[in-house]
Amino acid sequence: MDLLIHQVLSGLATGGIYASVALALVMIYQATHLVNFAQGEIAMFATYLAWTLMQAGVPYWGAFFITVAAAFVGGVILERVVIRPVENGPILSLVIVFIGLLVIFNSVAGWIYSYTIKPFPSPFPTQPLFGNTYVTSHELGSAGVTLTVLLLVFLFFRFTPLGLAMRAAAQNPVSSRLVGVRVGWMLALGWGLASAIGAVAGIMVAPIVFLEPNMMGGILLYAFAGALLGGIDSPGGAVLGGFVVGVLENVVGVYLGTELKLTVALVIIVGVLVVRPAGLFGKVHVARV
Amino acid sequence: MGTRQLLLLGMLVVVACVLPFVLGNYRVFQLTLALAYAIALLGLNMLTGFNGQISLGHGAFYAIGAYTAAILMDKAGFPYWATIPVSGVVCLVAGFLFGLPALRLEGLYLALATFALGVAMPQILKHKSLEHWTGGAMGVVIVKPDAPEGIPLSQDQWLYFFTLAWALLLFWVAWNLLRGRVGRALVAIRDQPIAAQAMGVNTAIYKSLTFGVSAFYTGVAGALGAIAVQFVAPDSFTIFLSLTLLIGVVIGGLASISGAIYGALFIQFVPNIADQISKAAPWAIYGVFLILFMYVMPSGVAGMVKMLRHRLSRSK
């Protein structure tokens, strides 16, 4: 029982990471109806930026906010420069462009920073909080950061005019354009937000998995699974899905052995999706002839 | 097919037959692999291009085909040529069974399910319970077949022609299949699923059968590829292979039969070119190639060729 509690709690902690990457995926999905395969590598690259800043002597939170801002700008530029020329092409061409971005970011990071593993600092104390030995302070802290980001995203989309315009542009680009929403820029903004959220996730996960160019590989897969499990059009659902995937992964690891835990977790997720294809919180779309 | 097209095709086959006599053994081996990829891409294109079901996990069927051939030769003493159809049928069954539950999944959700299959495959192949058959992480070594007696060809040349024969056969079958009633049904299901159903197309059966047939093609390709490489190991069939196959289909041209050949040449040779351009970050060059290709030809090489032909014939 003790083991189970421990695994569930540390599952929640890693789940928080999946949740924030899942949230970034949902952001781009909301804006463009596409899943960005390069999301994880963008986050990894942003994390390297934070690391470089810290090596240069910038204090932790300073580096954190500079990186998030830079990731936002980078995401906007990426959309304007790289994605826009193929915006209206077949969906699969865009998927290939994403895969292209993925290998570019991965390869360039490896080229600049080499593939050796680097330790990454955590802003949270090394002592467990509240005398609780089940989870580390970092795990608690990063889950807290994820939930804060989720809250900010929710407030942004629910209560600000810009958030409303972004939602409108995603849902009905033609009508939005008619009432004066600059749809193209809304997409770019969506990319900016997504890469900023991804940067937060990267910085939060780096102390756990260590910093290296391939650090987001597995995480992106779990985030993808979490986003689909919770419902790709529901930010809250995606976050919950991320947590569920994290717990599932850890618990499966304990009871069925670690070598197949990836497989079993994925099989369970696909099983859930076969029963409820729209995800747990996704909208069910009804087609009409 | 018009006479001009037939002529062109004939010339292509003649060139394909001459190539192994003018190139070195290593190039012939690379071309053999490209032919195997072309078969796999044709299978994946049936599913993704013609039927609209995205698969990010076809590397798994390629792996199943490769392992079936290797195990049959290693454990059961099958001759190499007999393993090809068996590998295909094993994959046909596996693909059909996978296609049945996948019927309920669409778009992204299907992409995730197939992605999961692709990710899981190397882990399953490495698993202890299968180690007796698959050789675990060590894999299985295949003996390179000789040309039949009386045929003065080197092993590489013989394998090339053997693969070419399979490729021609399977392309011919696919051409007939996709041009006819079946092909129209597949495209209808992709474009207007509800209308297709209303017209009396049995969507469910067609979709899972397409999955099966595309797995058959990919499995045959896997077996041919394994015999050419003479070795199978779990790490040759990672998710990266599945992504490469999808890249090949899109670069070659979705819903195009000839696109499979262009795509195969791309995935076989462009990584080498990227490696020659930059030793430091070859994959960055490869990524730039991918993005540039999609800028210049968003509908793939086949789409570009079609457009050029159209322009030329109009300007006359």
Coordinates of C-alpha atoms in Angstrom, one line a residue, chain B residues 76-198:
Chain B
A76 CA 12.1 -23.5 -39.8
G77 CA 14.6 -23.8 -42.6
F78 CA 12.4 -22.1 -45.2
P79 CA 14.0 -21.0 -48.4
Y80 CA 14.2 -17.2 -48.7
W81 CA 11.7 -16.9 -51.5
A82 CA 9.0 -18.8 -49.7
T83 CA 9.1 -16.5 -46.7
I84 CA 7.9 -13.4 -48.7
P85 CA 4.3 -14.4 -49.2
V86 CA 4.1 -15.9 -45.7
S87 CA 5.3 -12.6 -44.2
G88 CA 2.7 -10.7 -46.3
V89 CA -0.1 -12.9 -45.1
V90 CA 1.0 -12.7 -41.4
C91 CA 0.9 -8.9 -41.8
L92 CA -2.4 -9.0 -43.6
V93 CA -4.0 -10.7 -40.6
A94 CA -2.2 -8.5 -38.1
G95 CA -3.2 -5.3 -40.0
F96 CA -6.8 -6.5 -40.4
L97 CA -7.1 -7.2 -36.7
F98 CA -5.6 -3.9 -35.8
G99 CA -7.8 -2.2 -38.3
L100 CA -11.0 -3.5 -36.6
P101 CA -10.8 -1.6 -33.3
A102 CA -9.1 1.3 -35.1
L103 CA -12.4 1.8 -37.0
R104 CA -13.7 3.8 -34.1
L105 CA -10.7 6.1 -34.2
E106 CA -10.4 9.0 -36.6
G107 CA -7.7 11.5 -37.5
L108 CA -5.5 12.3 -34.6
Y109 CA -6.8 9.5 -32.5
L110 CA -5.9 6.9 -35.1
A111 CA -2.5 8.6 -35.4
L112 CA -2.0 8.1 -31.6
A113 CA -3.1 4.5 -31.7
T114 CA -0.8 3.7 -34.6
F115 CA 2.0 5.7 -33.0
A116 CA 1.6 3.6 -29.9
L117 CA 1.9 0.4 -32.1
G118 CA 5.1 1.8 -33.6
V119 CA 6.6 2.7 -30.2
A120 CA 5.6 -0.6 -28.7
M121 CA 7.0 -2.8 -31.4
P122 CA 10.8 -2.7 -30.4
Q123 CA 9.9 -3.3 -26.8
I124 CA 7.7 -6.3 -27.7
L125 CA 10.4 -7.7 -29.9
K126 CA 12.9 -7.4 -27.1
H127 CA 10.6 -9.0 -24.5
K128 CA 11.8 -12.1 -22.7
S129 CA 8.9 -14.3 -23.6
L130 CA 9.7 -14.0 -27.3
E131 CA 13.5 -14.2 -26.9
H132 CA 13.7 -17.8 -28.1
W133 CA 12.3 -16.7 -31.4
T134 CA 13.4 -13.2 -31.9
G135 CA 16.9 -13.4 -30.3
G136 CA 16.1 -10.5 -28.0
A137 CA 18.2 -7.4 -28.4
M138 CA 20.7 -9.5 -30.4
G139 CA 18.3 -10.0 -33.3
V140 CA 18.6 -12.8 -36.0
V141 CA 21.2 -13.1 -38.7
I142 CA 20.0 -14.2 -42.1
V143 CA 22.2 -16.0 -44.6
K144 CA 22.5 -14.1 -47.9
P145 CA 20.9 -16.1 -50.7
D146 CA 22.9 -17.0 -53.9
A147 CA 21.5 -16.6 -57.4
P148 CA 20.0 -19.9 -58.7
E149 CA 22.5 -22.1 -60.5
G150 CA 23.2 -21.2 -64.1
I151 CA 22.4 -17.5 -63.6
P152 CA 25.6 -15.5 -63.7
L153 CA 24.7 -12.8 -61.2
S154 CA 26.3 -11.7 -58.0
Q155 CA 24.3 -12.0 -54.8
D156 CA 23.5 -8.3 -54.7
Q157 CA 22.4 -8.3 -58.3
W158 CA 20.3 -11.4 -57.9
L159 CA 18.6 -9.9 -54.8
Y160 CA 18.0 -6.7 -56.7
F161 CA 16.2 -8.5 -59.5
F162 CA 14.3 -10.7 -57.0
T163 CA 13.0 -7.5 -55.3
L164 CA 12.3 -5.8 -58.6
A165 CA 10.1 -8.7 -59.6
W166 CA 8.1 -8.4 -56.4
A167 CA 7.9 -4.7 -56.8
L168 CA 6.6 -4.9 -60.4
L169 CA 4.0 -7.5 -59.4
L170 CA 2.7 -5.6 -56.4
F171 CA 2.6 -2.3 -58.3
W172 CA 0.7 -3.9 -61.1
V173 CA -1.8 -5.4 -58.6
A174 CA -2.1 -2.0 -56.8
W175 CA -2.6 -0.2 -60.1
N176 CA -5.5 -2.4 -61.0
L177 CA -7.0 -2.3 -57.5
L178 CA -6.8 1.5 -57.1
R179 CA -8.0 2.4 -60.6
G180 CA -11.2 0.4 -60.3
R181 CA -14.2 0.1 -58.2
V182 CA -12.2 -0.5 -55.0
G183 CA -10.1 2.5 -55.5
R184 CA -13.1 4.8 -56.0
A185 CA -14.7 3.4 -52.9
L186 CA -11.5 4.1 -50.9
V187 CA -11.4 7.7 -52.1
A188 CA -15.1 8.1 -51.5
I189 CA -14.6 6.9 -47.9
R190 CA -11.8 9.4 -47.5
D191 CA -13.6 12.4 -48.9
Q192 CA -17.3 11.8 -48.1
P193 CA -17.6 9.0 -45.6
I194 CA -21.3 9.5 -44.9
A195 CA -22.2 9.8 -48.6
A196 CA -20.1 6.7 -49.3
Q197 CA -22.1 4.8 -46.8
A198 CA -25.4 6.1 -48.1

